[in-house]
PDB file of C-alpha atoms and ligand atoms in Angstrom:
ATOM      1  CA  MET T   1     -11.591 -20.803  -6.687  1.00 87.00           C
ATOM      2  CA  SER T   2      -8.733 -18.790  -5.420  1.00 92.00           C
ATOM      3  CA  GLU T   3      -5.623 -20.824  -4.467  1.00 93.00           C
ATOM      4  CA  LEU T   4      -2.440 -20.593  -2.620  1.00 95.00           C
ATOM      5  CA  HIS T   5       0.357 -23.229  -3.007  1.00 94.00           C
ATOM      6  CA  LYS T   6       3.556 -23.358  -1.182  1.00 95.00           C
ATOM      7  CA  PHE T   7       6.424 -25.441  -1.924  1.00 95.00           C
ATOM      8  CA  LEU T   8      10.126 -26.339  -1.291  1.00 95.00           C
ATOM      9  CA  PHE T   9      12.884 -27.495  -3.622  1.00 95.00           C
ATOM     10  CA  ASP T  10      14.232 -30.629  -2.292  1.00 92.00           C
ATOM     11  CA  GLY T  11      17.968 -30.390  -1.486  1.00 89.00           C
ATOM     12  CA  ALA T  12      18.143 -26.600  -2.094  1.00 91.00           C
ATOM     13  CA  PRO T  13      17.600 -23.806   0.390  1.00 92.00           C
ATOM     14  CA  VAL T  14      14.804 -22.386  -1.491  1.00 95.00           C
ATOM     15  CA  ARG T  15      11.084 -21.929  -0.879  1.00 95.00           C
ATOM     16  CA  GLY T  16       8.285 -20.501  -2.957  1.00 96.00           C
ATOM     17  CA  ALA T  17       4.650 -19.673  -3.046  1.00 96.00           C
ATOM     18  CA  LEU T  18       2.092 -19.224  -5.884  1.00 97.00           C
ATOM     19  CA  VAL T  19      -1.170 -17.298  -5.429  1.00 97.00           C
ATOM     20  CA  ARG T  20      -4.044 -16.991  -7.859  1.00 96.00           C
ATOM     21  CA  LEU T  21      -6.874 -14.796  -6.593  1.00 98.00           C
ATOM     22  CA  THR T  22     -10.009 -15.285  -9.024  1.00 97.00           C
ATOM     23  CA  ASP T  23     -13.585 -15.368  -7.499  1.00 96.00           C
ATOM     24  CA  GLY T  24     -12.608 -13.173  -4.355  1.00 96.00           C
ATOM     25  CA  TRP T  25     -10.809 -10.792  -6.583  1.00 98.00           C
ATOM     26  CA  ARG T  26     -13.700 -10.443  -8.962  1.00 97.00           C
ATOM     27  CA  GLU T  27     -15.976  -9.936  -5.944  1.00 96.00           C
ATOM     28  CA  LEU T  28     -13.837  -7.199  -4.634  1.00 96.00           C
ATOM     29  CA  LEU T  29     -13.903  -5.540  -8.062  1.00 97.00           C
ATOM     30  CA  GLN T  30     -17.599  -6.032  -8.414  1.00 95.00           C
ATOM     31  CA  ARG T  31     -18.354  -4.360  -5.122  1.00 94.00           C
ATOM     32  CA  ARG T  32     -16.296  -1.366  -6.211  1.00 92.00           C
ATOM     33  CA  ALA T  33     -17.933  -1.280  -9.743  1.00 90.00           C
ATOM     34  CA  GLU T  34     -21.115   0.130  -7.951  1.00 83.00           C
ATOM     35  CA  ALA T  35     -18.919   3.168  -6.845  1.00 82.00           C
ATOM     36  CA  GLY T  36     -17.523   3.612 -10.458  1.00 87.00           C
ATOM     37  CA  GLY T  37     -14.805   1.008 -10.479  1.00 92.00           C
ATOM     38  CA  TYR T  38     -11.002   1.522 -10.915  1.00 95.00           C
ATOM     39  CA  PRO T  39      -9.114   2.657 -13.938  1.00 95.00           C
ATOM     40  CA  ALA T  40      -7.195  -0.280 -15.428  1.00 95.00           C
ATOM     41  CA  PRO T  41      -3.715   0.632 -14.106  1.00 96.00           C
ATOM     42  CA  VAL T  42      -5.218   1.043 -10.519  1.00 97.00           C
ATOM     43  CA  THR T  43      -6.938  -2.324 -10.887  1.00 97.00           C
ATOM     44  CA  GLU T  44      -3.529  -3.839 -11.875  1.00 97.00           C
ATOM     45  CA  LEU T  45      -1.619  -2.299  -9.048  1.00 97.00           C
ATOM     46  CA  LEU T  46      -4.218  -3.136  -6.462  1.00 98.00           C
ATOM     47  CA  GLY T  47      -4.408  -6.613  -7.463  1.00 98.00           C
ATOM     48  CA  GLU T  48      -0.497  -6.955  -7.475  1.00 98.00           C
ATOM     49  CA  MET T  49      -0.550  -5.563  -3.882  1.00 98.00           C
ATOM     50  CA  THR T  50      -3.261  -8.011  -2.953  1.00 98.00           C
ATOM     51  CA  ALA T  51      -1.441 -10.966  -4.425  1.00 98.00           C
ATOM     52  CA  ALA T  52       1.757  -9.788  -2.742  1.00 98.00           C
ATOM     53  CA  ALA T  53       0.256  -9.361   0.694  1.00 98.00           C
ATOM     54  CA  VAL T  54      -1.158 -12.957   0.606  1.00 97.00           C
ATOM     55  CA  LEU T  55       2.321 -14.281  -0.432  1.00 97.00           C
ATOM     56  CA  LEU T  56       4.079 -12.146   2.320  1.00 96.00           C
ATOM     57  CA  HIS T  57       1.551 -13.242   4.942  1.00 95.00           C
ATOM     58  CA  SER T  58       1.693 -16.983   3.870  1.00 93.00           C
ATOM     59  CA  ASN T  59       5.404 -16.856   4.432  1.00 89.00           C
ATOM     60  CA  ILE T  60       5.398 -15.718   8.071  1.00 90.00           C
ATOM     61  CA  LYS T  61       3.973 -16.953  11.357  1.00 87.00           C
ATOM     62  CA  PHE T  62       1.866 -13.836  12.500  1.00 90.00           C
ATOM     63  CA  ALA T  63      -1.470 -13.533  14.492  1.00 91.00           C
ATOM     64  CA  GLY T  64      -2.737 -10.429  12.946  1.00 93.00           C
ATOM     65  CA  ALA T  65      -3.141  -8.395   9.800  1.00 95.00           C
ATOM     66  CA  LEU T  66      -0.417  -7.615   7.068  1.00 97.00           C
ATOM     67  CA  VAL T  67      -1.190  -4.299   5.421  1.00 97.00           C
ATOM     68  CA  LEU T  68       0.525  -3.323   2.355  1.00 98.00           C
ATOM     69  CA  GLN T  69      -0.238   0.324   1.714  1.00 98.00           C
ATOM     70  CA  ILE T  70       1.004   2.955  -0.698  1.00 97.00           C
ATOM     71  CA  VAL T  71       0.548   6.614  -0.311  1.00 96.00           C
ATOM     72  CA  GLY T  72       1.060   8.256  -3.727  1.00 93.00           C
ATOM     73  CA  ASP T  73       1.830  11.716  -4.918  1.00 91.00           C
ATOM     74  CA  GLY T  74       0.312  11.203  -8.344  1.00 91.00           C
ATOM     75  CA  PRO T  75      -3.353  10.495  -9.320  1.00 94.00           C
ATOM     76  CA  LEU T  76      -3.293   7.486  -6.912  1.00 95.00           C
ATOM     77  CA  LYS T  77      -3.713   9.003  -3.486  1.00 96.00           C
ATOM     78  CA  VAL T  78      -3.854   5.856  -1.464  1.00 97.00           C
ATOM     79  CA  ALA T  79      -3.937   2.137  -2.055  1.00 97.00           C
ATOM     80  CA  VAL T  80      -4.345  -0.504   0.619  1.00 98.00           C
ATOM     81  CA  ALA T  81      -4.246  -4.293   0.665  1.00 98.00           C
ATOM     82  CA  GLU T  82      -4.956  -6.207   3.984  1.00 98.00           C
ATOM     83  CA  VAL T  83      -4.466  -9.993   4.626  1.00 97.00           C
ATOM     84  CA  GLN T  84      -5.562 -11.731   7.800  1.00 96.00           C
ATOM     85  CA  PRO T  85      -3.822 -14.859   9.002  1.00 94.00           C
ATOM     86  CA  ASP T  86      -6.696 -17.040   7.648  1.00 93.00           C
ATOM     87  CA  MET T  87      -5.892 -15.499   4.160  1.00 95.00           C
ATOM     88  CA  ALA T  88      -9.017 -13.351   4.272  1.00 96.00           C
ATOM     89  CA  PHE T  89      -8.242 -10.265   2.152  1.00 98.00           C
ATOM     90  CA  ARG T  90      -9.548  -6.907   1.343  1.00 98.00           C
ATOM     91  CA  ALA T  91      -8.327  -3.906  -0.680  1.00 98.00           C
ATOM     92  CA  THR T  92      -9.125  -0.411  -1.636  1.00 97.00           C
ATOM     93  CA  ALA T  93      -7.740   2.540  -3.661  1.00 97.00           C
ATOM     94  CA  THR T  94      -8.555   6.354  -3.787  1.00 95.00           C
ATOM     95  CA  VAL T  95      -7.717   7.885  -7.199  1.00 94.00           C
ATOM     96  CA  THR T  96      -8.361  11.233  -8.652  1.00 92.00           C
ATOM     97  CA  PRO T  97     -10.452  11.174 -11.901  1.00 87.00           C
ATOM     98  CA  GLY T  98      -8.712  11.099 -15.231  1.00 84.00           C
ATOM     99  CA  VAL T  99      -5.972   8.465 -14.785  1.00 90.00           C
ATOM    100  CA  ASP T 100      -4.161   7.724 -17.961  1.00 90.00           C
ATOM    101  CA  ALA T 101      -4.983   4.299 -19.135  1.00 90.00           C
ATOM    102  CA  ALA T 102      -1.400   3.635 -19.945  1.00 91.00           C
ATOM    103  CA  ALA T 103      -0.104   5.077 -16.724  1.00 92.00           C
ATOM    104  CA  ASP T 104       2.808   2.935 -15.145  1.00 92.00           C
ATOM    105  CA  LEU T 105       3.630   2.630 -11.438  1.00 93.00           C
ATOM    106  CA  VAL T 106       5.879   5.745 -11.223  1.00 93.00           C
ATOM    107  CA  GLN T 107       3.195   7.938 -13.203  1.00 93.00           C
ATOM    108  CA  LEU T 108       0.553   6.587 -10.774  1.00 94.00           C
ATOM    109  CA  VAL T 109       2.138   7.074  -7.354  1.00 93.00           C
ATOM    110  CA  ASN T 110       5.588   8.721  -7.559  1.00 90.00           C
ATOM    111  CA  VAL T 111       5.351  11.533  -9.992  1.00 90.00           C
ATOM    112  CA  HIS T 112       7.362  13.978  -7.746  1.00 89.00           C
ATOM    113  CA  GLY T 113       9.464  11.246  -6.145  1.00 87.00           C
ATOM    114  CA  GLN T 114       7.264  11.685  -2.833  1.00 90.00           C
ATOM    115  CA  GLY T 115       5.346   8.409  -2.984  1.00 93.00           C
ATOM    116  CA  CYS T 116       5.676   6.074  -0.018  1.00 95.00           C
ATOM    117  CA  CYS T 117       5.085   2.411   0.338  1.00 96.00           C
ATOM    118  CA  ALA T 118       4.906   0.472   3.871  1.00 97.00           C
ATOM    119  CA  ILE T 119       4.276  -2.909   5.031  1.00 97.00           C
ATOM    120  CA  THR T 120       2.575  -3.006   8.535  1.00 96.00           C
ATOM    121  CA  LEU T 121       2.214  -5.986  10.843  1.00 95.00           C
ATOM    122  CA  ASP T 122      -0.865  -5.248  12.951  1.00 91.00           C
ATOM    123  CA  PRO T 123      -1.189  -7.670  16.022  1.00 89.00           C
ATOM    124  CA  ARG T 124      -4.712  -8.953  16.550  1.00 83.00           C
ATOM    125  CA  GLN T 125      -4.564  -8.553  20.158  1.00 78.00           C
ATOM    126  CA  ARG T 126      -2.438  -5.323  20.745  1.00 77.00           C
ATOM    127  CA  GLN T 127      -0.971  -4.958  24.188  1.00 79.00           C
ATOM    128  CA  PRO T 128      -1.206  -1.522  25.816  1.00 79.00           C
ATOM    129  CA  GLY T 129       1.484   0.725  24.416  1.00 80.00           C
ATOM    130  CA  GLN T 130       2.335  -1.807  21.784  1.00 81.00           C
ATOM    131  CA  GLN T 131       2.868  -0.402  18.248  1.00 84.00           C
ATOM    132  CA  PRO T 132       2.213  -2.259  15.008  1.00 88.00           C
ATOM    133  CA  TYR T 133       5.665  -3.035  13.289  1.00 91.00           C
ATOM    134  CA  GLN T 134       6.166  -1.032  10.195  1.00 93.00           C
ATOM    135  CA  GLY T 135       8.805  -1.442   7.404  1.00 94.00           C
ATOM    136  CA  ILE T 136       9.226   1.072   4.657  1.00 95.00           C
ATOM    137  CA  VAL T 137       9.429  -0.285   1.080  1.00 96.00           C
ATOM    138  CA  PRO T 138      11.779   1.591  -1.250  1.00 93.00           C
ATOM    139  CA  LEU T 139      10.435   3.210  -4.324  1.00 94.00           C
ATOM    140  CA  HIS T 140      13.947   3.697  -5.623  1.00 93.00           C
ATOM    141  CA  ASP T 141      17.063   1.530  -6.256  1.00 92.00           C
ATOM    142  CA  ALA T 142      20.315   2.088  -4.594  1.00 89.00           C
ATOM    143  CA  ASP T 143      21.260   4.627  -7.355  1.00 92.00           C
ATOM    144  CA  GLY T 144      18.076   6.553  -6.800  1.00 90.00           C
ATOM    145  CA  HIS T 145      16.354   5.368  -9.993  1.00 91.00           C
ATOM    146  CA  ALA T 146      12.476   5.040  -9.491  1.00 92.00           C
ATOM    147  CA  LEU T 147      11.353   1.377  -9.582  1.00 94.00           C
ATOM    148  CA  HIS T 148       8.769   0.626 -12.260  1.00 94.00           C
ATOM    149  CA  ARG T 149       7.362  -2.613 -10.662  1.00 96.00           C
ATOM    150  CA  LEU T 150       5.882  -3.374  -7.205  1.00 97.00           C
ATOM    151  CA  SER T 151       7.627  -6.806  -7.461  1.00 97.00           C
ATOM    152  CA  ASP T 152      10.999  -4.979  -7.713  1.00 96.00           C
ATOM    153  CA  MET T 153      10.178  -2.753  -4.733  1.00 97.00           C
ATOM    154  CA  LEU T 154       9.205  -5.620  -2.633  1.00 97.00           C
ATOM    155  CA  GLY T 155      12.198  -7.768  -3.646  1.00 96.00           C
ATOM    156  CA  LEU T 156      14.511  -4.877  -2.737  1.00 96.00           C
ATOM    157  CA  TYR T 157      12.696  -4.457   0.652  1.00 96.00           C
ATOM    158  CA  MET T 158      12.996  -8.101   1.448  1.00 95.00           C
ATOM    159  CA  ARG T 159      16.777  -7.989   0.822  1.00 93.00           C
ATOM    160  CA  GLN T 160      17.386  -4.840   2.604  1.00 92.00           C
ATOM    161  CA  SER T 161      15.096  -5.075   5.664  1.00 90.00           C
ATOM    162  CA  GLU T 162      14.741  -8.814   6.083  1.00 88.00           C
ATOM    163  CA  GLN T 163      18.055  -9.998   4.629  1.00 90.00           C
ATOM    164  CA  LEU T 164      16.123 -12.469   2.500  1.00 92.00           C
ATOM    165  CA  ASP T 165      16.900 -12.944  -1.169  1.00 95.00           C
ATOM    166  CA  THR T 166      13.458 -12.948  -2.702  1.00 96.00           C
ATOM    167  CA  ARG T 167      12.204 -12.812  -6.364  1.00 97.00           C
ATOM    168  CA  LEU T 168       8.545 -11.886  -7.011  1.00 98.00           C
ATOM    169  CA  VAL T 169       6.555 -11.919 -10.234  1.00 98.00           C
ATOM    170  CA  LEU T 170       3.240 -10.204  -9.830  1.00 98.00           C
ATOM    171  CA  ALA T 171       0.356  -9.616 -12.341  1.00 98.00           C
ATOM    172  CA  ALA T 172      -3.461  -8.610 -12.296  1.00 98.00           C
ATOM    173  CA  ASN T 173      -6.230  -7.726 -14.487  1.00 97.00           C
ATOM    174  CA  ASP T 174     -10.007  -7.471 -13.684  1.00 96.00           C
ATOM    175  CA  GLU T 175     -10.271 -11.307 -13.638  1.00 97.00           C
ATOM    176  CA  VAL T 176      -7.216 -12.567 -11.763  1.00 98.00           C
ATOM    177  CA  ALA T 177      -4.627 -11.216  -9.241  1.00 98.00           C
ATOM    178  CA  ALA T 178      -1.660 -13.506  -9.186  1.00 98.00           C
ATOM    179  CA  GLY T 179       1.835 -13.773  -7.797  1.00 98.00           C
ATOM    180  CA  LEU T 180       4.878 -16.064  -7.704  1.00 98.00           C
ATOM    181  CA  LEU T 181       7.505 -15.672  -4.718  1.00 98.00           C
ATOM    182  CA  ILE T 182      10.752 -17.461  -4.487  1.00 97.00           C
ATOM    183  CA  GLN T 183      12.813 -16.994  -1.527  1.00 96.00           C
ATOM    184  CA  ARG T 184      16.305 -18.180  -0.399  1.00 95.00           C
ATOM    185  CA  MET T 185      15.736 -19.813   3.086  1.00 89.00           C
ATOM    186  CA  PRO T 186      17.914 -18.545   5.880  1.00 79.00           C
ATOM    187  CA  THR T 187      20.115 -21.566   6.340  1.00 67.00           C
ATOM    188  CA  ALA T 188      21.044 -22.378   9.837  1.00 59.00           C
ATOM    189  CA  GLY T 189      24.589 -23.452  10.447  1.00 50.00           C
ATOM    190  CA  LEU T 190      26.301 -22.267   7.429  1.00 49.00           C
ATOM    191  CA  GLY T 191      29.355 -20.219   8.292  1.00 48.00           C
ATOM    192  CA  ASN T 192      29.404 -21.236  11.852  1.00 46.00           C
ATOM    193  CA  LEU T 193      30.667 -24.342  13.887  1.00 47.00           C
ATOM    194  CA  ALA T 194      27.279 -26.097  13.646  1.00 46.00           C
ATOM    195  CA  GLY T 195      27.513 -25.902   9.842  1.00 45.00           C
ATOM    196  CA  ARG T 196      30.749 -27.875   9.653  1.00 49.00           C
ATOM    197  CA  GLY T 197      30.223 -31.210   8.004  1.00 51.00           C
ATOM    198  CA  HIS T 198      27.493 -29.715   5.783  1.00 53.00           C
ATOM    199  CA  GLU T 199      27.923 -31.660   2.517  1.00 61.00           C
ATOM    200  CA  ARG T 200      26.996 -28.719   0.345  1.00 70.00           C
ATOM    201  CA  SER T 201      28.982 -25.487   0.272  1.00 79.00           C
ATOM    202  CA  GLU T 202      27.680 -22.061   0.350  1.00 81.00           C
ATOM    203  CA  ALA T 203      28.643 -21.647  -3.189  1.00 84.00           C
ATOM    204  CA  ASP T 204      26.458 -24.800  -4.182  1.00 85.00           C
ATOM    205  CA  GLU T 205      23.499 -23.089  -2.343  1.00 83.00           C
ATOM    206  CA  ASP T 206      24.098 -19.723  -4.009  1.00 88.00           C
ATOM    207  CA  GLU T 207      24.022 -21.575  -7.340  1.00 91.00           C
ATOM    208  CA  ASP T 208      20.765 -23.386  -6.373  1.00 93.00           C
ATOM    209  CA  PHE T 209      19.039 -20.133  -5.554  1.00 94.00           C
ATOM    210  CA  ARG T 210      20.225 -18.389  -8.695  1.00 95.00           C
ATOM    211  CA  ARG T 211      19.161 -21.218 -10.929  1.00 96.00           C
ATOM    212  CA  ILE T 212      15.662 -21.435  -9.464  1.00 96.00           C
ATOM    213  CA  ALA T 213      15.350 -17.698  -9.461  1.00 96.00           C
ATOM    214  CA  THR T 214      16.208 -17.407 -12.880  1.00 97.00           C
ATOM    215  CA  LEU T 215      13.556 -19.888 -13.767  1.00 97.00           C
ATOM    216  CA  ALA T 216      10.981 -17.963 -11.721  1.00 97.00           C
ATOM    217  CA  MET T 217      11.819 -14.734 -13.450  1.00 97.00           C
ATOM    218  CA  SER T 218      11.296 -16.296 -16.916  1.00 97.00           C
ATOM    219  CA  LEU T 219       7.570 -16.465 -16.038  1.00 97.00           C
ATOM    220  CA  THR T 220       5.768 -13.768 -18.193  1.00 97.00           C
ATOM    221  CA  ARG T 221       2.784 -11.756 -16.604  1.00 96.00           C
ATOM    222  CA  ASP T 222       0.619 -13.228 -19.265  1.00 97.00           C
ATOM    223  CA  GLU T 223       1.449 -16.832 -18.305  1.00 97.00           C
ATOM    224  CA  LEU T 224       0.970 -15.923 -14.576  1.00 97.00           C
ATOM    225  CA  LEU T 225      -2.574 -14.721 -15.309  1.00 97.00           C
ATOM    226  CA  ARG T 226      -3.479 -17.401 -17.809  1.00 96.00           C
ATOM    227  CA  LEU T 227      -2.039 -20.694 -16.546  1.00 96.00           C
ATOM    228  CA  ASP T 228      -3.466 -22.781 -13.647  1.00 94.00           C
ATOM    229  CA  ALA T 229      -1.103 -23.527 -10.819  1.00 93.00           C
ATOM    230  CA  ASP T 230      -0.109 -27.122 -11.713  1.00 93.00           C
ATOM    231  CA  THR T 231       0.627 -26.143 -15.380  1.00 96.00           C
ATOM    232  CA  LEU T 232       2.547 -23.164 -14.425  1.00 96.00           C
ATOM    233  CA  LEU T 233       4.803 -24.860 -11.715  1.00 96.00           C
ATOM    234  CA  HIS T 234       5.490 -27.868 -14.071  1.00 96.00           C
ATOM    235  CA  ARG T 235       6.302 -25.585 -16.947  1.00 96.00           C
ATOM    236  CA  LEU T 236       8.792 -23.476 -14.689  1.00 97.00           C
ATOM    237  CA  PHE T 237      10.417 -26.350 -12.568  1.00 97.00           C
ATOM    238  CA  TRP T 238       9.899 -29.606 -14.231  1.00 95.00           C
ATOM    239  CA  GLN T 239      13.613 -30.215 -13.917  1.00 94.00           C
ATOM    240  CA  GLU T 240      13.667 -29.446 -10.261  1.00 94.00           C
ATOM    241  CA  HIS T 241      12.602 -31.606  -7.166  1.00 93.00           C
ATOM    242  CA  LEU T 242       9.612 -29.402  -6.217  1.00 94.00           C
ATOM    243  CA  MET T 243       7.747 -30.560  -3.114  1.00 93.00           C
ATOM    244  CA  ARG T 244       4.291 -29.223  -2.356  1.00 91.00           C
ATOM    245  CA  LEU T 245       3.578 -28.277   1.228  1.00 90.00           C
ATOM    246  CA  GLU T 246       0.114 -29.065   2.215  1.00 80.00           C
ATOM    247  CA  GLY T 247      -0.628 -26.435   4.857  1.00 68.00           C
ATOM    248  CA  PRO T 248      -3.425 -26.017   7.226  1.00 61.00           C
ATOM    249  CA  ARG T 249      -3.945 -22.541   5.817  1.00 64.00           C
ATOM    250  CA  SER T 250      -7.321 -21.842   4.273  1.00 74.00           C
ATOM    251  CA  ALA T 251      -7.730 -20.755   0.629  1.00 90.00           C
ATOM    252  CA  PRO T 252      -7.560 -16.919   0.149  1.00 96.00           C
ATOM    253  CA  ARG T 253     -10.991 -15.283   0.054  1.00 96.00           C
ATOM    254  CA  PHE T 254     -12.452 -11.928   0.074  1.00 97.00           C
ATOM    255  CA  ALA T 255     -13.776 -10.735   3.400  1.00 96.00           C
ATOM    256  CA  CYS T 256     -14.299  -7.494   5.059  1.00 96.00           C
ATOM    257  CA  THR T 257     -13.750  -6.875   8.694  1.00 93.00           C
ATOM    258  CA  CYS T 258     -16.126  -3.982   9.035  1.00 95.00           C
ATOM    259  CA  SER T 259     -19.042  -4.093  11.383  1.00 95.00           C
ATOM    260  CA  ARG T 260     -21.718  -1.836  12.825  1.00 95.00           C
ATOM    261  CA  GLU T 261     -20.113  -2.078  16.275  1.00 93.00           C
ATOM    262  CA  ARG T 262     -16.861  -0.785  14.784  1.00 93.00           C
ATOM    263  CA  VAL T 263     -18.673   2.049  13.090  1.00 94.00           C
ATOM    264  CA  ALA T 264     -20.488   2.810  16.250  1.00 94.00           C
ATOM    265  CA  ALA T 265     -17.358   2.953  18.220  1.00 93.00           C
ATOM    266  CA  MET T 266     -15.827   5.327  15.650  1.00 93.00           C
ATOM    267  CA  LEU T 267     -18.979   7.568  15.953  1.00 94.00           C
ATOM    268  CA  ARG T 268     -18.575   7.624  19.711  1.00 93.00           C
ATOM    269  CA  GLY T 269     -14.990   8.711  19.053  1.00 93.00           C
ATOM    270  CA  LEU T 270     -16.149  11.699  17.175  1.00 92.00           C
ATOM    271  CA  GLY T 271     -18.297  12.683  20.154  1.00 92.00           C
ATOM    272  CA  PRO T 272     -22.026  13.667  20.423  1.00 91.00           C
ATOM    273  CA  ALA T 273     -21.622  17.245  19.133  1.00 93.00           C
ATOM    274  CA  GLU T 274     -20.104  16.187  15.873  1.00 93.00           C
ATOM    275  CA  VAL T 275     -22.672  13.460  15.343  1.00 93.00           C
ATOM    276  CA  GLU T 276     -25.473  15.789  16.243  1.00 93.00           C
ATOM    277  CA  SER T 277     -24.315  18.245  13.591  1.00 94.00           C
ATOM    278  CA  ILE T 278     -24.112  15.622  10.870  1.00 93.00           C
ATOM    279  CA  LEU T 279     -27.612  14.596  11.972  1.00 94.00           C
ATOM    280  CA  ALA T 280     -28.880  18.240  11.677  1.00 94.00           C
ATOM    281  CA  GLU T 281     -27.432  18.661   8.264  1.00 94.00           C
ATOM    282  CA  ARG T 282     -28.495  15.283   6.658  1.00 93.00           C
ATOM    283  CA  GLY T 283     -31.051  13.690   8.694  1.00 92.00           C
ATOM    284  CA  GLU T 284     -28.945  10.571   9.236  1.00 94.00           C
ATOM    285  CA  VAL T 285     -25.200   9.428   9.657  1.00 94.00           C
ATOM    286  CA  ASP T 286     -24.251   7.260   6.634  1.00 95.00           C
ATOM    287  CA  VAL T 287     -20.906   5.599   6.942  1.00 94.00           C
ATOM    288  CA  GLY T 288     -19.881   3.661   3.967  1.00 92.00           C
ATOM    289  CA  CYS T 289     -17.003   1.049   4.098  1.00 94.00           C
ATOM    290  CA  GLU T 290     -14.286   1.820   1.467  1.00 93.00           C
ATOM    291  CA  PHE T 291     -13.306  -1.865   1.443  1.00 95.00           C
ATOM    292  CA  CYS T 292     -16.675  -3.638   0.797  1.00 94.00           C
ATOM    293  CA  GLY T 293     -19.248  -0.885  -0.021  1.00 92.00           C
ATOM    294  CA  GLN T 294     -21.351  -1.927   2.989  1.00 94.00           C
ATOM    295  CA  HIS T 295     -23.300   1.180   4.432  1.00 94.00           C
ATOM    296  CA  TYR T 296     -23.978   1.708   8.144  1.00 96.00           C
ATOM    297  CA  ARG T 297     -26.824   4.201   8.654  1.00 95.00           C
ATOM    298  CA  PHE T 298     -27.643   5.710  12.079  1.00 95.00           C
ATOM    299  CA  ASP T 299     -30.684   7.922  12.506  1.00 94.00           C
ATOM    300  CA  ALA T 300     -31.401  10.253  15.366  1.00 92.00           C
ATOM    301  CA  VAL T 301     -32.671   7.600  17.740  1.00 92.00           C
ATOM    302  CA  ASP T 302     -29.677   5.318  16.833  1.00 92.00           C
ATOM    303  CA  ALA T 303     -27.340   8.127  17.553  1.00 90.00           C
ATOM    304  CA  ALA T 304     -29.126   8.941  20.806  1.00 90.00           C
ATOM    305  CA  ARG T 305     -28.746   5.218  21.885  1.00 90.00           C
ATOM    306  CA  LEU T 306     -25.075   5.399  20.857  1.00 88.00           C
ATOM    307  CA  PHE T 307     -24.125   7.891  23.559  1.00 87.00           C
ATOM    308  CA  LEU T 308     -26.808   6.679  26.131  1.00 83.00           C
ATOM    309  CA  ALA T 309     -25.218   3.223  25.840  1.00 60.00           C
ATOM    310  CA  GLN T 310     -21.811   4.704  26.432  1.00 58.00           C
ATOM    311  CA  ALA T 311     -23.089   6.455  29.611  1.00 61.00           C
ATOM    312  CA  GLN T 312     -24.843   3.418  30.946  1.00 60.00           C
ATOM    313  CA  GLN T 313     -22.363   0.561  30.132  1.00 55.00           C
ATOM    314  CA  PRO T 314     -19.085   0.071  31.931  1.00 56.00           C
ATOM    315  CA  PRO T 315     -15.934   0.879  29.931  1.00 54.00           C
ATOM    316  CA  GLY T 316     -14.933  -1.854  27.490  1.00 52.00           C
ATOM    317  CA  SER T 317     -18.426  -3.111  26.635  1.00 49.00           C
ATOM    318  CA  ASP T 318     -18.857  -1.871  23.184  1.00 48.00           C
ATOM    319  CA  HIS T 319     -22.254  -3.324  22.175  1.00 48.00           C
ATOM    320  CA  VAL T 320     -24.838  -1.447  20.257  1.00 43.00           C
ATOM    321  CA  GLN T 321     -28.469  -2.644  20.587  1.00 40.00           C
TER     322      GLN T 321
HETATM  323 ZN1   ZN H   1     -16.329  -3.435   4.845  1.00 97.00          ZN
END
């Protein structure tokens, strides 16, 4: 079973989360295998993205999808990992054939320095005119050197854009996608009037975070993939006062949000002329979901209904037979 654990450190302004995606991750890859599967470096990157997206969403209160997306300028054209508030996740990547099995992140997505990575928060109920929030994740450090790990890119993003000191360890293979996140909690009160009388100084709290972050960063990718959550947390933090948070959140699971209704709405958006021309050419409209591999087929009769329904139904009703 996939698992997500959240925890705090008693007395220290540090929180953490550990995710291990197992059955859901394998299902996602299995569905993709029918379309040829991914080369190993892409499996690894997409798994790390998915684990990271679960960790980041689990750390915020947001009623909508968190989407982590990379648009690459190398053999990887695009990779997307999406997580819903109930921790349902899906992910997909588009790759040109012939990826070097030893390709690293830079060789995969940032060959000419034009790769791009973004985090989007897309509200479930978007108000008219409301745009999703988007943050740009740097692919280079402050000196302009390309970062070779997704965990470093996201750590830098959290520091620069969210002012949150964050360390991540991420790893994935074709069995497990896993991640550990350690974050310094924003401390209310320190440095202002309300903070007076605090027993612990800012220097103590810096030291707490540094110590726990150093322990977290000693975790190897191999250990992260191999060890179960209890063993891993004990091995890293046995000298700390770690407190597990039992949250109401569900365990992460693979699930796709595609539906025949959504595909129908997209076809209506194309317009009758475009749909007619596809029908004339191929006899049916066959739309495959990139995330889960589900096919939605519309023959001439379905297509006619699509636009008939639109003409007869009041705006806003979006139901197809
Ligand atoms: Zn789907």
